[in-house]
Coordinates of C-alpha atoms and ligand atoms in Angstrom, one line a residue:
X1 CA -58.6 73.2 41.0
X2 CA -56.3 76.1 41.6
X3 CA -57.6 79.3 40.1
X4 CA -55.3 82.2 39.2
X5 CA -55.8 85.6 40.7
X6 CA -57.1 88.4 38.6
X7 CA -59.9 86.4 37.0
X8 CA -62.7 88.5 35.5
X9 CA -66.2 87.3 36.3
X10 CA -69.0 89.1 34.5
X11 CA -71.2 88.1 31.7
X12 CA -73.7 90.7 30.6
X13 CA -74.5 91.2 27.0
X14 CA -76.8 93.8 25.5
X15 CA -78.7 92.9 22.5
X16 CA -79.0 96.5 21.7
X17 CA -75.3 97.0 21.8
X18 CA -73.1 97.9 19.0
X19 CA -69.7 96.4 18.5
X20 CA -68.2 97.5 21.7
X21 CA -70.9 97.0 24.4
X22 CA -71.3 93.3 24.0
X23 CA -67.8 92.8 25.2
X24 CA -68.3 92.4 28.9
X25 CA -67.3 88.9 29.3
X26 CA -65.9 86.3 31.4
X27 CA -62.2 85.9 31.4
X28 CA -60.2 82.8 31.1
X29 CA -59.7 80.7 34.2
X30 CA -56.2 79.5 34.6
X31 CA -55.7 75.9 35.5
X32 CA -52.8 73.6 35.2
X33 CA -53.1 70.7 32.8
X34 CA -53.0 67.8 35.3
X35 CA -55.5 69.4 37.6
X36 CA -57.8 70.3 34.7
X37 CA -57.9 66.7 33.8
X38 CA -59.4 65.9 37.1
X39 CA -62.3 68.3 36.7
X40 CA -65.3 67.0 34.8
X41 CA -65.6 69.4 31.8
X42 CA -68.3 68.7 29.2
X43 CA -66.1 67.6 26.4
X44 CA -66.8 68.5 22.7
X45 CA -65.6 65.1 21.8
X46 CA -64.2 62.1 23.7
X47 CA -60.7 63.1 24.9
X48 CA -58.2 60.3 24.7
X49 CA -56.3 59.2 27.7
X50 CA -53.3 61.5 28.1
X51 CA -50.2 59.7 26.9
X52 CA -46.8 60.6 28.2
X53 CA -44.8 62.7 25.8
X54 CA -42.1 60.6 24.2
X55 CA -40.1 63.6 23.0
X56 CA -37.9 65.0 25.8
X57 CA -37.3 68.2 23.8
X58 CA -41.0 68.7 22.9
X59 CA -42.5 72.2 23.0
X60 CA -45.3 70.7 25.1
X61 CA -48.2 72.6 26.8
X62 CA -47.3 75.4 29.2
X63 CA -50.8 75.7 30.8
X64 CA -54.4 75.2 30.0
X65 CA -57.0 77.9 30.4
X66 CA -60.8 77.2 30.5
X67 CA -63.0 79.8 28.9
X68 CA -66.5 80.7 30.0
X69 CA -68.0 82.0 26.7
X70 CA -71.1 83.5 28.4
X71 CA -71.7 86.8 26.7
X72 CA -69.3 86.1 23.8
X73 CA -65.8 87.2 25.0
X74 CA -63.4 88.3 22.2
X75 CA -59.8 87.3 22.0
X76 CA -56.9 88.6 19.9
X77 CA -55.6 92.1 20.2
X78 CA -56.1 92.8 16.5
X79 CA -59.7 93.4 17.4
X80 CA -60.3 92.8 21.1
X81 CA -58.3 94.4 23.8
X82 CA -60.3 93.6 26.9
X83 CA -58.9 90.2 27.8
X84 CA -55.1 90.3 28.1
X85 CA -54.7 86.8 29.6
X86 CA -51.5 85.7 28.0
X87 CA -48.3 86.0 30.0
X88 CA -45.0 87.0 28.5
X89 CA -43.7 84.4 26.0
X90 CA -47.1 82.5 25.9
X91 CA -48.6 81.7 22.5
X92 CA -51.8 80.1 21.3
X93 CA -51.6 78.2 18.0
X94 CA -54.7 78.4 15.8
X95 CA -55.4 76.8 12.5
X96 CA -58.2 77.8 10.1
X97 CA -60.0 76.5 7.0
X98 CA -59.5 72.7 7.4
X99 CA -60.1 69.9 7.6
X100 CA -58.2 69.1 4.4
X101 CA -56.4 65.9 3.2
X102 CA -52.6 65.7 3.6
X103 CA -52.2 69.2 5.1
X104 CA -54.4 68.8 8.2
X105 CA -53.0 65.3 9.0
X106 CA -49.5 66.7 8.6
X107 CA -50.2 69.5 11.1
X108 CA -51.6 66.9 13.5
X109 CA -48.5 64.8 13.2
X110 CA -46.2 67.7 14.0
X111 CA -48.3 68.8 16.9
X112 CA -48.2 65.2 18.3
X113 CA -44.5 65.0 17.9
X114 CA -44.1 68.2 19.9
X115 CA -46.8 67.1 22.4
X116 CA -48.5 70.4 21.9
X117 CA -51.9 71.6 20.9
X118 CA -53.9 74.2 19.0
X119 CA -57.4 75.5 18.3
X120 CA -58.8 74.5 14.9
X121 CA -61.4 76.6 13.2
X122 CA -62.8 74.4 10.4
X123 CA -65.1 75.5 7.6
X124 CA -68.4 73.8 7.8
X125 CA -68.5 72.5 4.2
X126 CA -64.9 71.1 4.6
X127 CA -66.1 69.3 7.7
X128 CA -68.8 67.6 5.7
X129 CA -66.3 66.6 3.0
X130 CA -63.8 65.1 5.5
X131 CA -65.4 64.3 8.8
X132 CA -62.9 61.6 9.5
X133 CA -60.0 64.1 9.4
X134 CA -61.9 66.4 11.7
X135 CA -62.5 63.5 14.1
X136 CA -58.7 62.9 14.2
X137 CA -58.3 66.6 15.2
X138 CA -60.7 66.3 18.1
X139 CA -59.5 62.8 18.9
X140 CA -56.0 64.1 19.4
X141 CA -57.3 66.4 22.1
X142 CA -57.1 69.6 20.2
X143 CA -59.8 72.3 20.6
X144 CA -62.3 72.6 17.7
X145 CA -64.5 75.6 17.0
X146 CA -66.0 76.9 13.8
X147 CA -65.2 79.3 10.9
X148 CA -68.7 79.6 9.2
X149 CA -70.4 77.2 6.8
X150 CA -68.9 78.4 3.5
X151 CA -66.2 80.9 4.5
X152 CA -68.4 83.8 3.4
X153 CA -67.2 87.3 4.3
X154 CA -69.9 88.3 6.8
X155 CA -69.2 92.0 6.0
X156 CA -70.5 91.4 2.5
X157 CA -73.4 93.8 2.2
X158 CA -75.1 91.5 -0.2
X159 CA -75.8 89.1 2.6
X160 CA -79.0 89.5 4.6
X161 CA -78.9 89.3 8.3
X162 CA -80.5 85.9 8.2
X163 CA -77.9 84.7 5.7
X164 CA -75.1 85.8 8.0
X165 CA -76.6 84.0 11.0
X166 CA -77.1 81.0 8.8
X167 CA -73.3 81.0 7.9
X168 CA -72.5 81.0 11.6
X169 CA -75.1 78.5 12.7
X170 CA -74.6 76.0 9.9
X171 CA -70.9 76.1 10.4
X172 CA -71.3 74.9 14.0
X173 CA -74.0 72.4 13.0
X174 CA -71.7 70.9 10.3
X175 CA -68.8 70.5 12.8
X176 CA -71.1 68.9 15.2
X177 CA -72.3 66.5 12.5
X178 CA -68.7 65.6 11.6
X179 CA -67.6 65.0 15.2
X180 CA -70.8 63.4 16.4
X181 CA -70.7 65.9 19.3
X182 CA -70.9 69.6 19.6
X183 CA -67.6 71.5 19.3
X184 CA -66.4 74.4 21.5
X185 CA -68.3 77.6 21.3
X186 CA -65.2 79.3 19.7
X187 CA -65.7 81.2 16.4
X188 CA -63.4 83.0 14.0
X189 CA -64.8 85.3 11.3
X190 CA -63.5 84.7 7.8
X191 CA -60.9 87.2 6.7
X192 CA -61.2 88.7 10.3
X193 CA -64.2 90.7 9.1
X194 CA -66.3 91.5 12.2
X195 CA -69.7 93.0 11.4
X196 CA -71.0 94.6 14.6
X197 CA -74.4 93.0 14.4
X198 CA -72.8 89.5 14.2
X199 CA -70.5 90.3 17.0
X200 CA -73.6 91.1 19.1
X201 CA -75.3 88.0 17.8
X202 CA -72.4 85.8 18.9
X203 CA -72.6 87.5 22.3
X204 CA -76.2 86.6 22.6
X205 CA -75.4 83.0 21.6
X206 CA -72.6 82.8 24.2
X207 CA -70.0 82.1 21.6
X208 CA -66.4 83.3 22.0
X209 CA -64.8 85.2 19.2
X210 CA -61.2 84.7 18.1
X211 CA -59.3 87.3 16.2
X212 CA -55.6 87.0 16.6
X213 CA -52.6 88.9 17.9
X214 CA -50.5 88.1 14.9
X215 CA -51.5 86.9 11.5
X216 CA -48.9 84.6 9.8
X217 CA -50.3 85.5 6.3
X218 CA -49.3 82.0 5.5
X219 CA -51.7 81.8 2.6
X220 CA -49.6 84.4 0.8
X221 CA -46.3 82.7 1.5
X222 CA -44.4 81.3 -1.5
X223 CA -42.5 78.8 0.6
X224 CA -42.5 77.3 4.2
X225 CA -39.5 79.4 5.3
X226 CA -41.5 82.6 4.8
X227 CA -44.2 81.3 7.2
X228 CA -41.5 80.5 9.9
X229 CA -39.8 83.9 9.4
X230 CA -43.0 85.9 9.4
X231 CA -44.4 84.3 12.6
X232 CA -41.1 84.5 14.5
X233 CA -40.5 88.1 13.6
X234 CA -44.0 89.1 14.7
X235 CA -44.0 87.0 17.9
X236 CA -40.5 88.2 18.9
X237 CA -41.8 91.8 18.5
X238 CA -45.0 91.3 20.5
X239 CA -43.5 88.8 23.0
X240 CA -46.6 86.6 23.1
X241 CA -49.9 86.2 21.2
X242 CA -52.6 84.2 19.5
X243 CA -51.1 83.1 16.2
X244 CA -53.3 82.7 13.1
X245 CA -52.3 80.0 10.7
X246 CA -54.1 77.6 8.3
X247 CA -53.9 73.8 8.5
X248 CA -55.5 74.1 5.0
X249 CA -52.2 75.4 3.6
X250 CA -49.4 73.2 2.4
X251 CA -46.6 75.6 3.3
X252 CA -47.9 75.9 6.8
X253 CA -48.0 72.2 7.3
X254 CA -44.4 72.0 5.9
X255 CA -43.3 75.0 8.0
X256 CA -44.7 73.7 11.3
X257 CA -41.9 71.4 12.5
X258 CA -39.3 74.2 12.1
X259 CA -41.6 76.8 13.5
X260 CA -42.3 74.8 16.7
X261 CA -38.6 74.2 17.2
X262 CA -38.0 77.9 16.9
X263 CA -40.8 78.7 19.4
X264 CA -39.3 76.2 21.8
X265 CA -35.8 77.6 21.3
X266 CA -37.2 81.1 21.8
X267 CA -38.6 80.2 25.2
X268 CA -42.2 80.3 24.2
X269 CA -44.9 78.2 25.9
X270 CA -48.1 77.0 24.3
X271 CA -51.3 77.8 26.1
X272 CA -54.2 75.3 25.5
X273 CA -57.6 77.0 25.5
X274 CA -60.7 74.9 26.2
X275 CA -64.3 75.8 26.6
X276 CA -66.2 75.4 29.9
X277 CA -69.1 73.9 27.9
X278 CA -69.7 72.9 24.3
X279 CA -71.8 75.1 21.9
X280 CA -75.5 74.6 21.8
X281 CA -76.4 74.2 18.1
X282 CA -79.9 75.0 16.8
X283 CA -82.0 72.1 15.5
X284 CA -83.2 74.0 12.4
X285 CA -79.6 74.4 11.2
X286 CA -78.7 70.9 12.2
X287 CA -81.4 69.8 9.8
X288 CA -80.5 72.2 7.1
X289 CA -76.9 71.1 6.7
X290 CA -78.1 67.5 6.3
X291 CA -80.4 68.6 3.5
X292 CA -77.9 71.1 1.8
X293 CA -75.0 68.7 1.8
X294 CA -77.1 65.6 1.3
X295 CA -75.6 64.1 4.4
X296 CA -76.7 61.0 6.1
X297 CA -78.2 61.5 9.5
X298 CA -76.1 60.3 12.4
X299 CA -78.2 57.2 12.9
X300 CA -77.9 56.1 9.3
X301 CA -74.1 56.5 9.1
X302 CA -72.0 53.4 8.9
X303 CA -71.2 51.9 12.2
X304 CA -67.5 52.2 11.4
X305 CA -67.8 56.0 11.2
X306 CA -69.5 56.2 14.6
X307 CA -67.9 53.5 16.7
X308 CA -64.2 52.9 16.8
X309 CA -62.5 50.2 18.8
X310 CA -59.9 51.8 21.0
X311 CA -58.6 48.6 22.5
X312 CA -59.7 45.0 22.8
Ligands
ZN1 ZN1 -60.4 81.3 6.8

């Protein structure tokens, strides 16, 4: 594996720290996609064999970076400025709030047509509603993290500290239940509200935090074109960045083909971010989501939802 120069190795986290001091973190390791495939990486879900891209004009994947989330590194210049790993004209596509019928499959179809990839931050409850859709996301080789259990604003002063931790932990447990395997230790706070105690908590849990460099505000868009225009205007201004979108949103799903064409035409390259190791969920919360959502345990789920024939 070829490793880029300038990597940052560190990993300390102080439990007494406030919002800033947790942030000593490991940086991303740069690897090229074919070489990365040869390295045994603990996968969050079984990765399919890499098929050749049938689209000669596809946006594709520029490079793959592996993230060591020890100490809870933060990404996205809107909140975290320590890890500036993207090169000029590199973008990371991120999708929040799924999985959701129609819109998430539409996003998956567009990403597949462009032979490219993104990070998905599903809501725990949505994962329990539509586990099969989330399995499609992971099965297509995309990175899956978590975005809390119920999309609560963790800066809401009415929530106790235990309730905030529960939102984080149950989110990961729900995604693990849906996938049948733990997802990546990648987390995004709802509404990008980052309470310092929870930032420290994620650091202690070795979970990476994803803000963004540019917010599409796609949930406010009245039509798909607005999403395309908003993202392109912002990315052209910044020259690169982690882009926040929502696979939950119809306009985003509809805008994505045109947006990816425009990114390709603008010379942008997509960076795939993968975790060095999957998240370690906590047994107490794994049990709580089964109870809260009245879910079957993994062993009592129908065989068809656990075992899928890939080829015969
Ligand atoms: Zn959200």
